[in-house]
Tab-separated table of C-alpha atoms in Angstrom:
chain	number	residue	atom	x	y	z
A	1	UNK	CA	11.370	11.744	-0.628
A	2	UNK	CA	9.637	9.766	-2.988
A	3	UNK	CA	8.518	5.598	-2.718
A	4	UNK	CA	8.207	3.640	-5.854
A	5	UNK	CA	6.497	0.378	-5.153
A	6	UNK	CA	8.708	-2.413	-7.089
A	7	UNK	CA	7.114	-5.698	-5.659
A	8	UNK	CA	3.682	-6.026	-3.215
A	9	UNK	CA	3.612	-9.643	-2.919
A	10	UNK	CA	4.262	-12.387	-0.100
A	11	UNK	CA	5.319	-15.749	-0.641
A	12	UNK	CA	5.904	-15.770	-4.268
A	13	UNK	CA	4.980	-13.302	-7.107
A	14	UNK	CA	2.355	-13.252	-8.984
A	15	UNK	CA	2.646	-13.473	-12.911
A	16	UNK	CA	4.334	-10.598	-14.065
A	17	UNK	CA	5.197	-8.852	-10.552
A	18	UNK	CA	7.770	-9.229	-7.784
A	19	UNK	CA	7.701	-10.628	-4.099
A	20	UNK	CA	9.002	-7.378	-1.712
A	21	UNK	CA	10.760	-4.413	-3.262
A	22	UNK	CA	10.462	-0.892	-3.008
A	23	UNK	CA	12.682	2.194	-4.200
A	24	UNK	CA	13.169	5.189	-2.575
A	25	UNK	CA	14.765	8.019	-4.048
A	26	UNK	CA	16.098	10.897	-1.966
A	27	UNK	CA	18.346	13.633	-3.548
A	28	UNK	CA	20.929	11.856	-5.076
A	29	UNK	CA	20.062	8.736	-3.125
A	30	UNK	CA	18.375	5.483	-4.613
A	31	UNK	CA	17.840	3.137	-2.279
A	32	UNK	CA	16.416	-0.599	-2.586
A	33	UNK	CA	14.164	-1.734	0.596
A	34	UNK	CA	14.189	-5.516	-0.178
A	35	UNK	CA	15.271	-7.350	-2.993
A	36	UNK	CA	12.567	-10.211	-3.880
A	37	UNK	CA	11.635	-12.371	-6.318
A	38	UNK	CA	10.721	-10.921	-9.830
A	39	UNK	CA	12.591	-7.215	-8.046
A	40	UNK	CA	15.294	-6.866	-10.310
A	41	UNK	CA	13.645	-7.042	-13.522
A	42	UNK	CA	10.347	-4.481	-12.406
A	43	UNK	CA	12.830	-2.344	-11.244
A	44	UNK	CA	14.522	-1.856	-14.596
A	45	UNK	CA	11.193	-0.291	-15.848
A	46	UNK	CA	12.133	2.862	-13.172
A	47	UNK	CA	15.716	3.316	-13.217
A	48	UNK	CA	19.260	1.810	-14.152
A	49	UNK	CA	20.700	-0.654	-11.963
A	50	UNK	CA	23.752	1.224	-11.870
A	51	UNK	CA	21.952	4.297	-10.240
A	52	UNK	CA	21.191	2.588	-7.063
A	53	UNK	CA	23.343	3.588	-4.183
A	54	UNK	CA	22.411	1.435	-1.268
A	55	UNK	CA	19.867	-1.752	-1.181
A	56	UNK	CA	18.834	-2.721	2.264
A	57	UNK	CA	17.838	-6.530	3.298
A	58	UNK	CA	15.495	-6.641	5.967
A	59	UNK	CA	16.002	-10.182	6.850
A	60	UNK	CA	17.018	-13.621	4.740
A	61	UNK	CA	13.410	-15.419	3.576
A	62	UNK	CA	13.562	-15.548	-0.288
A	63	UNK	CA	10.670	-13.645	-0.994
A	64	UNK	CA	12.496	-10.859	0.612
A	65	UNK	CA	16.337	-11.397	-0.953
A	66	UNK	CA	15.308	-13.800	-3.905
A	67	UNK	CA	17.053	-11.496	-6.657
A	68	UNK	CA	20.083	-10.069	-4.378
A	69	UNK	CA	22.532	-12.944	-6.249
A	70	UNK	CA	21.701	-11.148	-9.562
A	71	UNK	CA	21.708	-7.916	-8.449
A	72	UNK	CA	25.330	-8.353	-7.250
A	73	UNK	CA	26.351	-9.685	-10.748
A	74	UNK	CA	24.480	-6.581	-12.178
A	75	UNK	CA	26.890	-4.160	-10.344
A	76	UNK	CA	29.794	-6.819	-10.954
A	77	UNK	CA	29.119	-5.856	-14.565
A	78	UNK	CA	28.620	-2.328	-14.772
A	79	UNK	CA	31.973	-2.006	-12.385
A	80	UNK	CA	33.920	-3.565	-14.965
A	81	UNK	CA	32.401	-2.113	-17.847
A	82	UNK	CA	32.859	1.226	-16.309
A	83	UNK	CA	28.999	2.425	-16.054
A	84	UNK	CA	28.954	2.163	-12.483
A	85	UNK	CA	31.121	4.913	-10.307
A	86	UNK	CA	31.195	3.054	-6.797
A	87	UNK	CA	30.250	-0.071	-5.432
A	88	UNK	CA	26.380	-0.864	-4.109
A	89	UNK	CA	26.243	-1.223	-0.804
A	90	UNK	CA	24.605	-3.634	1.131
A	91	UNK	CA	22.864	-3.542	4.839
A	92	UNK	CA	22.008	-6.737	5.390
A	93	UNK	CA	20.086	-7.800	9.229
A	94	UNK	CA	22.381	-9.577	11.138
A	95	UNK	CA	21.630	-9.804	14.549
A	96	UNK	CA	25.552	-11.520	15.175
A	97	UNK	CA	28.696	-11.004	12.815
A	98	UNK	CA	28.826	-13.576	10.091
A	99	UNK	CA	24.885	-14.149	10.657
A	100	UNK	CA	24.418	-14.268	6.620
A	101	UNK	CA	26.397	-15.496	3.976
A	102	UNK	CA	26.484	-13.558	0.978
A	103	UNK	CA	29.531	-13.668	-0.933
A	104	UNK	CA	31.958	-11.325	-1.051
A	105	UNK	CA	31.642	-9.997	-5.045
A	106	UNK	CA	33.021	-7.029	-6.902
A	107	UNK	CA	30.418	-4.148	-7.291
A	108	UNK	CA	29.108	-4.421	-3.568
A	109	UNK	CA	30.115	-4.481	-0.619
A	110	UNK	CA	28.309	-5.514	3.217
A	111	UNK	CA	27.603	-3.660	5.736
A	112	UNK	CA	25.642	-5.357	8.689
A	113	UNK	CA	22.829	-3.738	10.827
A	114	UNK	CA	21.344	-4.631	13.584
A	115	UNK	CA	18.633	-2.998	15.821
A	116	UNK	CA	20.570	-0.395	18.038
A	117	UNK	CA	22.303	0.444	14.401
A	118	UNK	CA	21.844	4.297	12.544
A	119	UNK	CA	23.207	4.955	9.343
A	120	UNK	CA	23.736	8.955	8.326
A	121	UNK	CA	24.686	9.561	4.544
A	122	UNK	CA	25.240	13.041	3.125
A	123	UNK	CA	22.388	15.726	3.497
A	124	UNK	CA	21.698	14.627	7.009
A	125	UNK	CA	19.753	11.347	5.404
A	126	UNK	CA	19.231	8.727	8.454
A	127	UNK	CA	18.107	4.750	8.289
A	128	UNK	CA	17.288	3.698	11.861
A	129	UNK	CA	16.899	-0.123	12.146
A	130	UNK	CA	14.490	-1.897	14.606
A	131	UNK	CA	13.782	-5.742	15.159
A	132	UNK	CA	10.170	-6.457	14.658
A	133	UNK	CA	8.524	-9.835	16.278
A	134	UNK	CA	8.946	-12.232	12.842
A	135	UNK	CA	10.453	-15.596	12.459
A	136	UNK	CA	14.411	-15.462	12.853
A	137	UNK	CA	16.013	-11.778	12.944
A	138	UNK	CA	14.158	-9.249	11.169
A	139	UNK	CA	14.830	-5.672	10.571
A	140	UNK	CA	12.307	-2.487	10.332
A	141	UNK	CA	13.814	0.881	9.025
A	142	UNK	CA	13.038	4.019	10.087
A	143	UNK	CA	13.764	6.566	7.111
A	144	UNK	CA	14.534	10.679	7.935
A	145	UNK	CA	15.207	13.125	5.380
A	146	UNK	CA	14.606	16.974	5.836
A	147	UNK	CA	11.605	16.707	8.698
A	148	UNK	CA	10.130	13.828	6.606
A	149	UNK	CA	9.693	10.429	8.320
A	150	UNK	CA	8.740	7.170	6.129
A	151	UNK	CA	8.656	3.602	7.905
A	152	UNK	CA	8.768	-0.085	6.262
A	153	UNK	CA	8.148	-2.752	8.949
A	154	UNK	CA	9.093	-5.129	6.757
A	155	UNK	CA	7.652	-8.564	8.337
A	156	UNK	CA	5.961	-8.984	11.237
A	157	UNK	CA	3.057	-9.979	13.992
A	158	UNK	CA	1.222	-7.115	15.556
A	159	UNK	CA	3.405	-5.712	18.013
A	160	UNK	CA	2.905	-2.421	19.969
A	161	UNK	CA	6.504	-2.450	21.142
A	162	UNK	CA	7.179	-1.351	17.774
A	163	UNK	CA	4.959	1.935	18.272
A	164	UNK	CA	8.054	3.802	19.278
A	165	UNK	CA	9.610	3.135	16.040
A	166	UNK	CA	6.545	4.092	13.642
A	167	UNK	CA	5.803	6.850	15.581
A	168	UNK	CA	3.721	10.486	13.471
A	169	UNK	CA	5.333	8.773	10.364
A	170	UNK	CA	4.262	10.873	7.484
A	171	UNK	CA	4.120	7.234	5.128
A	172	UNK	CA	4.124	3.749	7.154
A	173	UNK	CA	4.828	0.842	4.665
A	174	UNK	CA	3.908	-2.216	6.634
A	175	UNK	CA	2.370	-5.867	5.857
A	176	UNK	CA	-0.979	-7.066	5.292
A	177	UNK	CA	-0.196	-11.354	5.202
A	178	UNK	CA	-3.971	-11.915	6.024
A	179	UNK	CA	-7.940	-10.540	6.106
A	180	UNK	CA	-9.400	-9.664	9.144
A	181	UNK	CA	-10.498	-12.552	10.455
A	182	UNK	CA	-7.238	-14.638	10.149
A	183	UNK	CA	-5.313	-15.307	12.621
A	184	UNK	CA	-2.098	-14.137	11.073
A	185	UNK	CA	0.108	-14.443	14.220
A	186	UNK	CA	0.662	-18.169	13.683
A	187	UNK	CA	2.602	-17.808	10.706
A	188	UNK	CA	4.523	-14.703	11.926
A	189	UNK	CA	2.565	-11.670	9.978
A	190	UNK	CA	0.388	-9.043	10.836
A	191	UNK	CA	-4.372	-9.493	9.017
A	192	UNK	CA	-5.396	-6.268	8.311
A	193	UNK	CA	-6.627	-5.264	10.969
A	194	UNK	CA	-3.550	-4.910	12.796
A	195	UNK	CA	-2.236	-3.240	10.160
A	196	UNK	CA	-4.654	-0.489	10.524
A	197	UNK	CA	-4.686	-0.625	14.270
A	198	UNK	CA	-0.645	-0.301	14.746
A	199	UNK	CA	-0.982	2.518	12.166
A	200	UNK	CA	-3.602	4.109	14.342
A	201	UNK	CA	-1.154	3.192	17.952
A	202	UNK	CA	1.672	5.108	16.267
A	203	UNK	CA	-0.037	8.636	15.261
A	204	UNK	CA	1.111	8.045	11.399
A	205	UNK	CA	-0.158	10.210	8.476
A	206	UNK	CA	-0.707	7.729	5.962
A	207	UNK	CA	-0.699	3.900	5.637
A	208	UNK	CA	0.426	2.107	2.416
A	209	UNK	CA	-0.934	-1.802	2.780
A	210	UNK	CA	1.513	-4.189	0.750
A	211	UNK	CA	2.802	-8.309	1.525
A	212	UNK	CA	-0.230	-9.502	0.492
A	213	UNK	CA	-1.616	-12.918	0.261
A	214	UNK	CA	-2.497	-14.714	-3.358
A	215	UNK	CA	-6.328	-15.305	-2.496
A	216	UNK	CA	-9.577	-13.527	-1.715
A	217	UNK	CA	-10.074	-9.801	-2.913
A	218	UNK	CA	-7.287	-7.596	-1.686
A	219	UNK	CA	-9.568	-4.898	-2.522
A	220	UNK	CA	-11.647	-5.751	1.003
A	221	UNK	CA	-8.172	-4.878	2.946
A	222	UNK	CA	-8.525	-1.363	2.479
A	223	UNK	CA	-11.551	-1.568	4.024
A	224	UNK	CA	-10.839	-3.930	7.210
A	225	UNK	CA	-7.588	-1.686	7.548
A	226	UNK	CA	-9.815	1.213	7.793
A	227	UNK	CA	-11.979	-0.402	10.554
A	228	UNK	CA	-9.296	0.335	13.128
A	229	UNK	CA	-7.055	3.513	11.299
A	230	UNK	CA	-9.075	6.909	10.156
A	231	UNK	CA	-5.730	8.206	8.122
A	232	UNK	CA	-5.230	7.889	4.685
A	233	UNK	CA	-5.124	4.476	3.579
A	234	UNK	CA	-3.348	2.679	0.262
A	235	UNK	CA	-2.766	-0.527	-1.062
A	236	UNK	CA	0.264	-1.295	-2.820
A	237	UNK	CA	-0.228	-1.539	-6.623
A	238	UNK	CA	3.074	-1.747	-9.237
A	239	UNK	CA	4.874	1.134	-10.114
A	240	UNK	CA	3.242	3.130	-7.844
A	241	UNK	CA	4.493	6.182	-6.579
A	242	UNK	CA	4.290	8.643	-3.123
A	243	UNK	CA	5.538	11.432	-2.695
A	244	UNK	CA	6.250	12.492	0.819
C-alpha cells in the first residue's frame, strides 16, 4: 500500500500546488482520495490519468471536488480514443439518493456511499466509509489491504466518536485547519492539537498532518501535534510518498 500526497492544502491552493488529493496505489489499484483544486494537473507528474481505477469524493466543498468536472472529460477522452480499458468510477458521499449532482458522462460512472457503506474489490481490498462531524455530509474512509490499515478523515471537528473508525491504523491521514491555540471547531475543522490527540485516542502507528491553513509556519504543527501524540508524526509535503 503506498500514499502519494497530490494536494495538502485547505481553502484554495497555493501557487503551484493543489487543494485535497491523495493517490493510493494498491496492486493493480489506483485510487484518488479527493479531487481538489490544482489535483488533476500534480497528479499527472505521478501517473496517467487513464491508470486510475476508482476516485473517491469525500464530500462536495470545492476545495475537495474542484477538478472532478475535468477529470471526467479526461476519462471521456481516453474512452474514446481507446487508451482507457473501463470506465473510472466514482464514490461520491451522499447521505440520500440524488444528494449530488454530477452529470452522468462517458468514462465514469457513480456509485454513492454513505456511512454504513463497504466496498470489497479484488484481492480482498476494502473502503469502509464513516461520517465525520463537518459542515453538510462528510465521508471518512477506512482503507484494508493484506493486514494493512490506512485512514483519511477527510474534514472534520475533533470528534472521539470517530475513534472506532481510526482505530491501530498503521497511517492516519487527517486535517490540521488550525494551530493550537485556535479554536478550529467554529469553522468545522480539527487545530493541531486535536489532530495529535485523536491520533493518540485511536492507538494509530503514524500520523500524516495535511489541510492546512495559508498563514503562520506550518512547520510549528508538527510540533503542537506532537504535544498530545508520541507516534510518528508527518506533515504533508508534494509528491510525497509512504509506504505502508
Amino acid at each position: 500500500m503506498k500514499l502519494r500526497v497530490i494536494g495538502r492544502w485547505g481553502a484554495y491552493p497555493k501557487a503551484g500546488e493543489a487543494t485535497s488529493g491523495y493517490l493510493l496505489e494498491i496492486g493493480n489499484h489506483k485510487i484518488l482520495l479527493d479531487c481538489g483544486s490544482g489535483v488533476l494537473s500534480a497528479l499527472q507528474k505521478f501517473i496517467e490519468l487513464r491508470e486510475l481505477t476508482c476516485a473517491f469524493l469525500s464530500h462536495p466543498h470545492f476545495d475537495h471536488t474542484a477538478d472532478l468536472g475535468c477529470l471526467q472529460y479526461a476519462c471521456l477522452i481516453d474512452m474514446d480514443l481507446q487508451l482507457r480499458d473501463r470506465p473510472l468510477r466514482l464514490l461520491t458521499s451522499e447521505e440520500a439518493e440524488g444528494g449530488w449532482s454530477i452529470p452522468a458522462m462517458k468514462g465514469t460512472y457513480e456509485t454513492g456511499v454513505n456511512d454504513s457503506a463497504a466496498v470489497t474489490f479484488e484481492d480482498d481490498l476494502t473502503l469502509t466509509f464513516f461520517r465525520t462531524n463537518h459542515e453538510g455530509y462528510c465521508l471518512g474512509v477506512r482503507v484494508e489491504f493484506e493486514g494493512k490499515v490506512l485512514v483519511y478523515t477527510a474534514d472534520t471537528r475533533y470528534d472521539e466518536a470517530l475513534v472506532p473508525y481510526l482505530k491501530d491504523a498503521d497511517l492516519l491521514i487527517t486535517e490540521s485547519s488550525f494551530y493550537s491555540d485556535f479554536n478550529a471547531a467554529q469553522y468545522g475543522h480539527m487545530n493541531s492539537h486535536e489532530a495529535g490527540r485523536l491520533a493518540a485516542k485511536a492507538g494509530v502507528k503514524k500520523l500524516l498532518l495535511s489541510h492546512f491553513p495559508h498563514f503562520g509556519d506550518i512547520q510549528v504543527m508538527k510540533e503542537e501535534a506532537a504535544v498530545m501524540f508520541d507516534g510518528e508524526i508527518l506533515l504533508a509535503e508534494f509528491g510525497m510518498q509512504v509506504v505502508i
